[in-house]
Short mmCIF file of C-alpha atoms in Angstrom, two decimals:
data_model
loop_
_atom_site.label_atom_id
_atom_site.label_comp_id
_atom_site.label_asym_id
_atom_site.label_seq_id
_atom_site.Cartn_x
_atom_site.Cartn_y
_atom_site.Cartn_z
CA MET A 25 0.00 0.00 0.00
CA LYS A 26 2.88 2.29 0.82
CA GLU A 27 4.28 1.86 -2.67
CA LYS A 28 0.93 2.60 -4.32
CA GLU A 29 0.43 5.97 -2.74
CA PRO A 30 3.63 7.52 -4.01
CA LEU A 31 2.92 6.01 -7.40
CA ASP A 32 -0.49 7.69 -7.49
CA LYS A 33 1.13 10.95 -6.54
CA LEU A 34 3.82 10.50 -9.16
CA ILE A 35 1.18 9.88 -11.79
CA GLU A 36 -0.78 12.94 -10.66
CA ARG A 37 2.37 15.09 -10.73
CA SER A 38 3.37 13.95 -14.20
CA ARG A 39 -0.19 14.51 -15.39
CA SER A 40 -0.70 17.97 -13.94
CA THR A 41 2.76 19.51 -14.18
CA GLY A 42 4.41 17.37 -16.84
CA ASP A 43 7.15 16.44 -14.34
CA MET A 44 9.42 14.18 -16.36
CA HIS A 45 11.27 12.90 -13.32
CA ALA A 46 8.01 11.68 -11.81
CA LEU A 47 6.98 10.16 -15.13
CA GLY A 48 10.36 8.42 -15.31
CA LEU A 49 9.63 6.68 -12.02
CA VAL A 50 6.17 5.71 -13.22
CA TYR A 51 7.81 4.32 -16.35
CA GLU A 52 10.20 2.20 -14.33
CA HIS A 53 7.32 0.79 -12.35
CA TYR A 54 5.18 -0.13 -15.35
CA TYR A 55 7.85 -1.04 -17.88
CA PRO A 56 8.08 -4.77 -16.92
CA LYS A 57 4.29 -5.13 -16.95
CA ILE A 58 3.85 -3.55 -20.35
CA LEU A 59 6.84 -5.48 -21.69
CA LYS A 60 5.20 -8.74 -20.60
CA TYR A 61 1.89 -7.67 -22.11
CA MET A 62 3.59 -6.88 -25.41
CA TYR A 63 5.48 -10.18 -25.25
CA TYR A 64 2.28 -12.20 -25.12
CA ARG A 65 0.18 -9.96 -27.35
CA SER A 66 2.67 -9.76 -30.18
CA ASN A 67 5.32 -11.59 -32.03
CA ARG A 68 8.12 -12.02 -29.52
CA GLU A 69 10.72 -10.30 -31.66
CA ASN A 70 9.13 -6.86 -31.53
CA TYR A 71 7.93 -6.61 -27.96
CA GLU A 72 10.72 -4.31 -26.79
CA ASP A 73 10.19 -1.84 -29.66
CA LEU A 74 6.45 -1.92 -29.09
CA THR A 75 6.89 -1.25 -25.40
CA ALA A 76 9.12 1.74 -26.13
CA GLU A 77 6.59 3.01 -28.66
CA ALA A 78 3.75 2.69 -26.15
CA PHE A 79 5.70 4.73 -23.59
CA GLN A 80 6.46 7.38 -26.19
CA LYS A 81 2.71 7.75 -26.62
CA VAL A 82 2.33 7.97 -22.85
CA ILE A 83 4.88 10.80 -22.74
CA ARG A 84 3.13 12.64 -25.55
CA ASN A 85 -0.35 12.31 -24.06
CA ILE A 86 0.11 12.26 -20.28
CA GLY A 87 -1.25 15.82 -20.04
CA SER A 88 -4.65 14.77 -21.34
CA GLN A 89 -4.91 11.55 -19.30
CA GLU A 90 -8.03 11.16 -17.17
CA GLY A 91 -9.34 8.37 -14.96
CA ASN A 92 -7.56 5.12 -14.17
CA PHE A 93 -3.93 5.42 -15.30
CA GLU A 94 -3.28 1.68 -15.55
CA ALA A 95 -6.36 1.06 -17.68
CA TRP A 96 -5.31 3.95 -19.93
CA LEU A 97 -1.80 2.53 -20.19
CA TYR A 98 -3.05 -0.91 -21.24
CA LYS A 99 -5.35 0.68 -23.82
CA ILE A 100 -2.35 2.52 -25.28
CA ALA A 101 -0.39 -0.74 -25.29
CA GLU A 102 -3.22 -2.55 -27.09
CA ASN A 103 -3.58 0.22 -29.68
CA THR A 104 0.18 0.16 -30.27
CA VAL A 105 0.06 -3.57 -30.99
CA LYS A 106 -2.91 -3.14 -33.31
CA ASP A 107 -1.33 -0.21 -35.17
CA PHE A 108 1.87 -2.20 -35.59
CA TYR A 109 0.11 -5.16 -37.17
CA LYS A 110 -2.13 -2.94 -39.23
CA ALA A 111 0.91 -1.19 -40.66
CA LYS A 112 2.66 -4.49 -41.17
CA GLY A 113 -0.44 -5.97 -42.74
CA SER A 114 -0.04 -9.28 -41.03
CA LYS A 115 -2.12 -11.34 -38.68
CA MET A 116 -1.15 -11.27 -35.05
CA ARG A 117 0.84 -14.36 -34.29
CA LEU A 118 2.72 -15.64 -31.37
CA GLU A 119 5.94 -17.09 -32.53
CA GLU A 120 6.48 -20.69 -31.63
CA SER A 121 10.03 -20.68 -30.37
CA ILE A 122 11.80 -23.75 -29.23
CA MET A 123 12.39 -23.98 -25.54
CA LYS A 124 14.49 -26.15 -23.38
CA SER A 125 12.81 -29.40 -22.61
CA ASP A 126 12.36 -30.31 -18.97
CA LYS A 127 9.57 -31.91 -17.01
CA VAL A 128 7.05 -29.71 -15.27
CA PRO A 129 6.84 -30.65 -11.60
CA GLY A 130 3.35 -31.66 -10.53
CA ASN A 131 1.94 -31.41 -14.02
CA ASN A 132 -0.50 -34.31 -14.27
CA SER A 133 -0.87 -34.04 -18.04
CA GLY A 134 2.61 -35.58 -18.33
CA LEU A 135 3.75 -32.94 -20.76
CA THR A 136 7.26 -31.55 -20.65
CA LYS A 137 7.61 -27.89 -19.77
CA THR A 138 8.54 -27.17 -23.37
CA GLU A 139 5.58 -29.13 -24.67
CA LEU A 140 3.22 -27.41 -22.27
CA LYS A 141 4.47 -23.97 -23.29
CA MET A 142 4.40 -24.85 -26.96
CA ASP A 143 0.90 -26.10 -26.39
CA ILE A 144 -0.24 -22.93 -24.70
CA TYR A 145 1.46 -20.64 -27.20
CA GLY A 146 0.02 -22.56 -30.10
CA ALA A 147 -3.43 -22.56 -28.51
CA LEU A 148 -3.23 -18.85 -27.69
CA ASP A 149 -2.36 -18.22 -31.30
CA LYS A 150 -5.57 -19.91 -32.36
CA LEU A 151 -7.81 -17.94 -30.02
CA ASP A 152 -9.60 -14.98 -31.52
CA ASP A 153 -8.02 -11.63 -30.78
CA GLU A 154 -10.53 -10.44 -28.18
CA LYS A 155 -10.30 -13.66 -26.17
CA ARG A 156 -6.53 -13.60 -26.32
CA ARG A 157 -6.57 -10.06 -25.01
CA ILE A 158 -8.76 -11.10 -22.06
CA VAL A 159 -6.55 -14.13 -21.33
CA THR A 160 -3.39 -12.01 -21.45
CA LEU A 161 -4.78 -9.32 -19.15
CA ARG A 162 -6.55 -11.61 -16.70
CA PHE A 163 -4.24 -14.60 -16.35
CA ILE A 164 -0.84 -13.62 -17.69
CA GLN A 165 -0.86 -10.05 -16.36
CA GLY A 166 -2.82 -11.10 -13.27
CA LEU A 167 -5.33 -8.25 -13.31
CA SER A 168 -8.72 -8.62 -11.63
CA SER A 169 -11.87 -9.08 -13.70
CA GLU A 170 -12.97 -5.55 -12.70
CA GLU A 171 -9.68 -4.09 -13.96
CA VAL A 172 -9.93 -6.07 -17.21
CA ALA A 173 -13.50 -4.83 -17.60
CA GLU A 174 -12.34 -1.24 -17.30
CA ILE A 175 -9.57 -1.72 -19.86
CA THR A 176 -11.69 -3.56 -22.40
CA GLY A 177 -14.86 -1.54 -21.87
CA LYS A 178 -16.91 -4.60 -20.94
CA THR A 179 -18.85 -5.37 -17.78
CA PRO A 180 -17.11 -7.50 -15.11
CA GLU A 181 -19.77 -10.15 -15.64
CA ALA A 182 -19.00 -10.26 -19.37
CA VAL A 183 -15.30 -10.57 -18.58
CA ARG A 184 -15.98 -13.48 -16.16
CA ILE A 185 -17.98 -15.30 -18.81
CA MET A 186 -15.44 -14.59 -21.53
CA GLN A 187 -12.45 -15.65 -19.43
CA PHE A 188 -14.13 -18.96 -18.63
CA ARG A 189 -15.04 -19.59 -22.27
CA SER A 190 -11.54 -18.66 -23.38
CA LEU A 191 -10.03 -21.20 -20.98
CA ILE A 192 -12.41 -23.91 -22.16
CA GLU A 193 -11.56 -23.10 -25.75
CA LEU A 194 -7.83 -23.09 -25.01
CA LYS A 195 -8.13 -26.47 -23.31
CA LYS A 196 -10.07 -27.84 -26.25
CA ILE A 197 -7.49 -26.60 -28.75
CA MET A 198 -4.67 -28.09 -26.68
CA THR A 199 -6.43 -31.45 -26.40
CA GLU A 200 -7.07 -31.54 -30.15
CA GLU A 201 -3.45 -30.70 -30.86
CA ASN A 202 -2.27 -33.47 -28.53
CA VAL A 203 -4.53 -36.01 -30.25
CA LYS A 204 -3.01 -35.04 -33.58
CA MET B 17 -30.01 -21.32 -7.16
CA LYS B 18 -26.55 -22.67 -7.91
CA GLU B 19 -23.75 -20.23 -8.54
CA SER B 20 -22.56 -20.15 -12.12
CA VAL B 21 -19.29 -21.87 -12.96
CA GLU B 22 -17.96 -18.62 -14.45
CA ASN B 23 -18.40 -16.82 -11.12
CA ILE B 24 -16.96 -19.75 -9.16
CA LEU B 25 -13.85 -19.75 -11.34
CA ASP B 26 -13.43 -16.03 -10.78
CA LYS B 27 -13.87 -16.47 -7.02
CA CYS B 28 -11.29 -19.30 -6.97
CA LEU B 29 -8.81 -17.14 -8.84
CA GLU B 30 -9.31 -14.27 -6.40
CA ASP B 31 -8.82 -16.65 -3.44
CA ILE B 32 -5.64 -18.04 -4.98
CA ALA B 33 -4.39 -14.51 -5.60
CA ARG B 34 -4.90 -13.88 -1.87
CA GLY B 35 -2.68 -16.85 -1.08
CA GLY B 36 -5.15 -19.73 -0.88
CA ALA B 37 -4.12 -23.26 -1.90
CA PRO B 38 -5.71 -24.20 -5.26
CA ASP B 39 -6.60 -27.77 -4.26
CA LYS B 40 -8.17 -26.69 -1.00
CA ILE B 41 -10.21 -23.99 -2.71
CA LEU B 42 -11.32 -26.39 -5.43
CA ALA B 43 -12.35 -29.00 -2.88
CA GLU B 44 -15.19 -26.73 -1.76
CA TYR B 45 -16.87 -27.20 -5.13
CA ARG B 46 -16.40 -30.96 -5.47
CA GLU B 47 -20.17 -31.45 -5.54
CA HIS B 48 -20.72 -28.93 -8.30
CA PRO B 49 -22.01 -30.62 -11.52
CA GLU B 50 -19.35 -28.87 -13.56
CA TYR B 51 -16.52 -29.58 -11.14
CA GLU B 52 -14.28 -31.29 -13.72
CA ILE B 53 -14.59 -28.41 -16.17
CA LEU B 54 -13.92 -25.97 -13.37
CA LYS B 55 -10.83 -27.91 -12.29
CA ASP B 56 -9.42 -27.99 -15.84
CA ALA B 57 -10.09 -24.30 -16.34
CA LEU B 58 -8.47 -23.38 -13.05
CA HIS B 59 -5.36 -25.47 -13.72
CA LEU B 60 -5.00 -23.92 -17.13
CA ALA B 61 -5.40 -20.44 -15.66
CA LEU B 62 -2.59 -21.22 -13.22
CA ASP B 63 -0.41 -22.56 -16.04
CA LEU B 64 -0.96 -19.30 -17.89
CA LYS B 65 -0.05 -17.34 -14.79
CA ASN B 66 3.22 -19.22 -14.54
CA LEU B 67 4.28 -18.67 -18.13
CA GLN B 68 7.79 -17.34 -18.41
CA GLU B 69 8.61 -13.68 -18.04
CA PRO B 70 10.01 -12.05 -21.18
CA PRO B 71 13.79 -11.86 -21.19
CA ILE B 72 14.78 -8.44 -19.91
CA SER B 73 18.33 -7.31 -19.41
CA LYS B 74 17.93 -3.66 -18.46
CA ILE B 75 15.08 -1.20 -18.54
CA PRO B 76 15.88 1.29 -21.33
CA ASP B 77 16.80 4.74 -20.11
CA PHE B 78 13.67 6.85 -19.77
CA SER B 79 15.42 9.99 -21.01
CA LEU B 80 16.18 8.27 -24.33
CA ILE B 81 12.52 7.36 -24.81
CA ALA B 82 11.44 10.87 -23.79
CA ASP B 83 13.89 12.46 -26.25
CA TYR B 84 12.79 10.16 -29.03
CA SER B 85 9.10 10.87 -28.36
CA LYS B 86 9.72 14.62 -28.69
CA ASN B 87 11.69 14.26 -31.92
CA SER B 88 9.74 11.50 -33.61
CA PRO B 89 7.03 12.56 -36.05
CA VAL B 90 3.46 11.89 -35.00
CA LYS B 91 2.29 9.15 -37.31
CA ARG B 92 -1.41 9.71 -36.70
CA LYS B 93 -1.64 12.34 -39.43
CA ILE B 94 -1.10 9.63 -42.01
CA ILE B 95 -4.13 7.69 -40.90
CA PRO B 96 -6.88 10.17 -41.86
CA PHE B 97 -5.31 10.59 -45.28
CA ARG B 98 -5.21 6.85 -45.77
CA LEU B 99 -8.79 6.61 -44.60
CA ILE B 100 -9.93 9.33 -46.99
CA THR B 101 -8.14 7.59 -49.85
CA ARG B 102 -9.84 4.33 -49.00
CA ILE B 103 -13.28 5.92 -48.76
CA ALA B 104 -12.73 7.76 -52.04
CA ALA B 105 -11.59 4.53 -53.70
CA MET B 106 -14.68 2.78 -52.36
CA PHE B 107 -16.96 5.48 -53.76
CA VAL B 108 -15.24 5.33 -57.14
CA ALA B 109 -15.58 1.53 -57.17
CA VAL B 110 -19.28 1.72 -56.29
CA PHE B 111 -19.83 4.41 -58.90
CA ILE B 112 -18.08 2.38 -61.59
CA LEU B 113 -20.03 -0.71 -60.61
CA LEU B 114 -23.32 1.17 -60.82
CA ALA B 115 -22.39 2.76 -64.14
CA VAL B 116 -21.51 -0.65 -65.58
CA ALA B 117 -24.75 -2.16 -64.25
CA VAL B 118 -26.83 0.69 -65.70
CA GLN B 119 -25.06 0.41 -69.04
CA ALA B 120 -25.48 -3.35 -69.12
CA SER B 121 -29.16 -3.08 -68.20
CA ASP B 122 -29.91 -0.88 -71.21
CA ASP B 123 -31.22 -3.70 -73.40
CA SER B 124 -32.74 -5.76 -70.62
CA ILE B 125 -36.33 -6.92 -70.74
CA PRO B 126 -38.69 -8.11 -67.97
CA GLY B 127 -37.34 -11.30 -66.42
CA ASP B 128 -33.70 -10.29 -66.92
CA LEU B 129 -31.52 -9.93 -63.85
CA LEU B 130 -30.68 -6.32 -64.63
CA TYR B 131 -34.19 -5.20 -65.59
CA PRO B 132 -34.94 -3.78 -62.09
CA VAL B 133 -31.73 -1.72 -62.43
CA LYS B 134 -33.03 -0.26 -65.66
CA ARG B 135 -36.40 0.68 -64.13
CA GLY B 136 -34.72 1.99 -60.99
CA TYR B 137 -32.39 4.17 -63.02
CA GLU B 138 -35.39 5.53 -64.95
CA LYS B 139 -37.02 6.52 -61.66
CA VAL B 140 -33.84 8.20 -60.48
CA ARG B 141 -33.47 10.10 -63.74
CA PHE B 142 -37.10 11.17 -63.65
CA SER B 143 -36.89 12.41 -60.06
CA CYS B 144 -33.79 14.43 -60.96
CA MET B 145 -35.61 16.25 -63.77
CA THR B 146 -36.97 19.67 -62.98
CA GLY B 147 -38.53 21.01 -66.20
CA ASP B 148 -42.11 20.05 -67.14
CA ARG B 149 -41.21 19.64 -70.77
CA GLN B 150 -38.23 17.48 -69.97
CA ARG B 151 -40.41 15.29 -67.74
CA ALA B 152 -43.15 14.99 -70.37
CA GLU B 153 -40.67 14.01 -73.08
CA PHE B 154 -39.01 11.53 -70.79
CA LYS B 155 -42.29 9.84 -69.93
CA MET B 156 -43.18 9.68 -73.61
CA ALA B 157 -39.85 7.96 -74.29
CA CYS B 158 -40.46 5.56 -71.38
CA SER B 159 -43.90 4.77 -72.73
CA ASN B 160 -42.40 3.79 -76.10
CA LEU B 161 -39.67 1.85 -74.38
CA ARG B 162 -42.21 -0.33 -72.53
CA LEU B 163 -43.73 -1.27 -75.84
CA SER B 164 -40.32 -2.14 -77.28
CA GLU B 165 -39.64 -4.33 -74.25
CA ALA B 166 -42.93 -6.15 -74.68
CA HIS B 167 -42.13 -6.60 -78.37
CA GLU B 168 -38.70 -8.01 -77.52
CA SER B 169 -40.17 -10.43 -74.98
CA VAL B 170 -42.69 -11.78 -77.46
CA LYS B 171 -40.06 -12.01 -80.20
CA LYS B 172 -38.00 -14.24 -77.94
CA GLY B 173 -40.98 -16.52 -77.62
CA GLY B 174 -41.91 -15.41 -74.17
CA LYS B 175 -45.23 -14.50 -72.66
CA ALA B 176 -46.39 -10.94 -73.22
CA ASP B 177 -46.16 -9.02 -69.98
CA VAL B 178 -49.39 -7.00 -69.92
CA SER B 179 -48.15 -4.88 -67.04
CA LEU B 180 -45.83 -3.28 -69.60
CA PHE B 181 -48.87 -2.13 -71.59
CA SER B 182 -50.37 -0.59 -68.46
CA SER B 183 -47.11 1.26 -67.83
CA MET B 184 -47.10 2.34 -71.45
CA PHE B 185 -50.59 3.85 -71.07
CA ASP B 186 -49.73 5.44 -67.72
CA ASP B 187 -46.57 7.10 -68.99
CA SER B 188 -48.24 8.22 -72.15
CA ARG B 189 -51.12 9.80 -70.21
CA TYR B 190 -48.69 11.50 -67.85
CA ALA B 191 -46.87 13.01 -70.84
CA LEU B 192 -50.10 14.28 -72.36
CA GLU B 193 -51.39 15.74 -69.10
CA LYS B 194 -48.07 17.44 -68.49
CA ALA B 195 -48.18 18.81 -72.05
CA LEU B 196 -51.63 20.27 -71.47
CA SER B 197 -50.44 22.17 -68.42
CA MET B 198 -47.68 23.88 -70.34
CA PRO B 199 -47.53 27.24 -72.18
CA GLU B 200 -49.16 27.26 -75.59
CA LYS B 201 -46.09 26.80 -77.78
CA ASP B 202 -44.75 23.81 -75.86
CA ARG B 203 -48.23 22.43 -75.35
CA ASP B 204 -49.10 22.32 -79.06
CA GLU B 205 -45.86 20.70 -79.99
CA LEU B 206 -45.97 18.09 -77.23
CA VAL B 207 -49.62 17.22 -77.75
CA PHE B 208 -48.87 16.56 -81.38
CA LEU B 209 -45.86 14.44 -80.49
CA SER B 210 -48.02 12.56 -77.99
CA ALA B 211 -50.56 11.86 -80.67
CA TYR B 212 -47.86 10.67 -83.01
CA SER B 213 -46.35 8.47 -80.32
CA MET B 214 -49.77 7.01 -79.54
CA LYS B 215 -50.31 6.17 -83.17
CA LYS B 216 -46.98 4.37 -83.37
CA GLN B 217 -47.79 2.53 -80.17
CA LYS B 218 -51.03 1.30 -81.67
CA GLU B 219 -49.12 -0.14 -84.63
CA GLY B 220 -46.53 -1.70 -82.38
CA LEU B 221 -49.13 -3.22 -80.16
CA TYR B 222 -50.85 -4.75 -83.14
CA GLN B 223 -47.57 -6.34 -84.25
CA ILE B 224 -47.16 -7.79 -80.79
CA TYR B 225 -50.69 -9.13 -80.98
CA GLN B 226 -49.85 -10.93 -84.20
CA LYS B 227 -46.73 -12.56 -82.79
CA ALA B 228 -48.10 -13.33 -79.33
CA LEU B 229 -49.06 -16.76 -78.07
CA ASP B 230 -52.72 -17.63 -78.68
CA SER B 231 -53.36 -17.67 -74.97
CA ASP B 232 -52.24 -14.03 -74.68
CA LYS B 233 -54.08 -12.67 -77.69
CA SER B 234 -57.39 -12.06 -75.97
CA GLU B 235 -55.83 -9.89 -73.28
CA ILE B 236 -53.64 -7.97 -75.74
CA SER B 237 -56.64 -7.28 -77.95
CA HIS B 238 -58.15 -5.13 -75.19
CA TYR B 239 -55.09 -2.94 -75.23
CA VAL B 240 -55.16 -2.67 -79.03
CA CYS B 241 -58.79 -1.56 -78.81
CA ALA B 242 -57.87 0.93 -76.15
CA CYS B 243 -55.22 2.31 -78.49
CA SER B 244 -57.78 2.77 -81.22
CA LYS B 245 -60.12 4.57 -78.84
CA ARG B 246 -57.26 6.71 -77.68
CA ASP B 247 -56.63 7.77 -81.29
CA GLU B 248 -60.28 8.64 -81.69
CA LEU B 249 -60.27 10.69 -78.55
CA MET B 250 -57.13 12.50 -79.67
CA ALA B 251 -58.90 13.28 -82.91
CA SER B 252 -62.17 14.40 -81.31
CA THR B 253 -60.55 16.32 -78.46
CA PHE B 254 -57.65 18.00 -80.22
CA GLY B 255 -58.51 17.57 -83.84
CA ILE B 256 -55.34 15.63 -84.52
CA LYS B 257 -55.57 12.69 -86.85
CA ILE B 258 -52.49 10.83 -87.86
CA SER B 259 -52.45 7.82 -90.09
CA THR B 260 -49.32 6.37 -91.63
CA PRO B 261 -48.95 4.22 -94.74
CA SER B 262 -47.54 1.45 -92.57
CA GLU B 263 -50.86 1.24 -90.83
CA LYS B 264 -52.16 -1.30 -93.29
CA GLY B 265 -53.96 -4.01 -91.45
CA CYS B 266 -55.27 -1.76 -88.74
CA PRO B 267 -57.10 -4.01 -86.31
CA ALA B 268 -60.57 -3.40 -87.64
CA MET B 269 -61.32 -7.00 -86.88
CA PHE B 270 -61.76 -6.07 -83.27
CA GLU B 271 -65.41 -5.61 -82.83
CA CYS B 272 -65.00 -3.71 -79.64
CA CYS B 273 -63.69 -0.67 -81.44
CA ASP B 274 -64.55 1.41 -84.37
CA CYS B 275 -61.35 2.55 -85.93
CA SER B 276 -62.51 3.13 -89.46
CA GLU B 277 -61.48 6.77 -89.14
CA GLY B 278 -58.00 5.85 -88.17
CA ARG B 279 -57.49 3.65 -91.19
CA GLU B 280 -57.64 6.48 -93.63
CA CYS B 281 -54.21 7.57 -94.61
CA LYS B 282 -54.77 11.24 -94.13
CA VAL B 283 -51.13 12.00 -93.56
CA SER B 284 -48.28 10.21 -95.26
CA ALA B 285 -45.01 9.35 -93.58
CA GLY B 286 -43.29 12.05 -95.60
CA GLU B 287 -45.82 14.59 -94.45
CA ILE B 288 -45.33 13.58 -90.85
CA ALA B 289 -41.62 14.15 -91.20
CA LYS B 290 -42.38 17.53 -92.72
CA MET B 291 -44.73 18.37 -89.86
CA LYS B 292 -42.20 17.42 -87.28
CA LYS B 293 -39.62 19.61 -88.97
CA SER B 294 -42.12 22.42 -89.06
CA ILE B 295 -42.83 21.97 -85.34
CA GLN B 296 -39.16 22.06 -84.52
CA SER B 297 -38.57 25.25 -86.48
CA SER B 298 -41.70 27.27 -85.82
CA GLY B 299 -43.71 25.50 -83.17
CA VAL B 300 -46.79 25.53 -85.44
CA ILE B 301 -48.65 22.28 -85.91
CA THR B 302 -51.12 21.09 -88.45
CA GLY B 303 -54.51 20.60 -86.97
CA SER B 304 -56.42 22.62 -84.43
CA LEU B 305 -56.26 22.50 -80.67
CA PRO B 306 -59.27 23.57 -78.65
CA GLY B 307 -58.49 26.26 -76.10
CA GLU B 308 -59.70 24.15 -73.29
CA ALA B 309 -58.34 20.63 -73.31
CA LYS B 310 -60.37 17.88 -71.71
CA LYS B 311 -59.12 14.98 -69.66
CA PHE B 312 -60.18 11.69 -71.01
CA GLN B 313 -60.07 8.04 -70.18
CA TYR B 314 -58.63 5.57 -72.63
CA TYR B 315 -57.96 2.56 -70.52
CA PRO B 316 -59.12 -0.86 -71.61
CA GLN B 317 -62.59 -1.64 -70.45
#
């Protein structure tokens, strides 16, 4: 709680006075979160550039920011990803990179860690964009359903339904892939 | 009422986020009918939560990003231009498509795919016209066109579409009524042209009658009779009588009408051409028009 208060004040200061030092501290706090979001929302080669681009937009528009800062930040991040793929003219894809193979402790599916990750990445890739966005925000980023609702402009109830359906769909895709 | 599985999943996730043990939390819902689905979903959610963090060596210096954001051009300005270009391209494409469809529909007849386009375009053109004379002439042309379409249909061995004859009469009457409401010079000229057009329609209709299927002849004959009566009325109301040499075989066999007057070749084709030329140059027509024109009915009985 102690950390949150100064952060709120830092955000307020950067918003009202354009204090770049305060904004720099806000940046340091949110950089890893946005980087992770970009990593799972985009092709994993461009996530660092996209994160930098999203923060450039934050710097340019902080003066006009209103309401929940974090929700605003995630919206900027999402728009940056969309603009990138629109300009590139390609479908959003998660790259299937090869990972080191080792067993996942306590994983009753018997899949190796690599296989499990490959499975999840592949399945995420097959989810429609909106569901993937919900999954990334809710499970990978660890936001609450209320926070996801604010970012996506849906009701918390709609988010709860969508997150459940997305998980079921992911599971189904993974099972089908394993059968193949 | 049982709590929905979506809400239970959300509650479990919140409890786990607060430090609860997944298995213990799940155990509370063992009796739920969708327990297995819930368990799978929750395990998958936890797997997603434990996915690897992106490799990060060092957070880039904020001052570099701030400097770059000040110096980099704002790309947004490109978007509206691109959007405008796309919209313009879309309009051009739609316009071209419509123009091609209208052009292709020019020779269409009832039953053709593009025939509604042709009729629709006629309506659009008509509604765009402002002058009375322009509208009257257009309707006269439409009236003749309906007859040509019927002729084409019958020539191709099809059934004669009698609704075309009704349209022909409607358009023709509209043209005449419009002509009568116009200033004297235009009125005289257009009434004469209407009479001429009606005469040609009568001939055309008779040709259609001859080529039509036997089953259609009875219905078409009513329209031929109506044409004859229309000629008579034009003669009695406006004093205009037009007969052409090609009118041999005028349908006198129809007992329902008396068109003996119309059969007399009072005006030759050459004279008609001369009259038309005279109308175009001076606006004077042969024949006499009563000062007060009457409305009349010439629909088939």
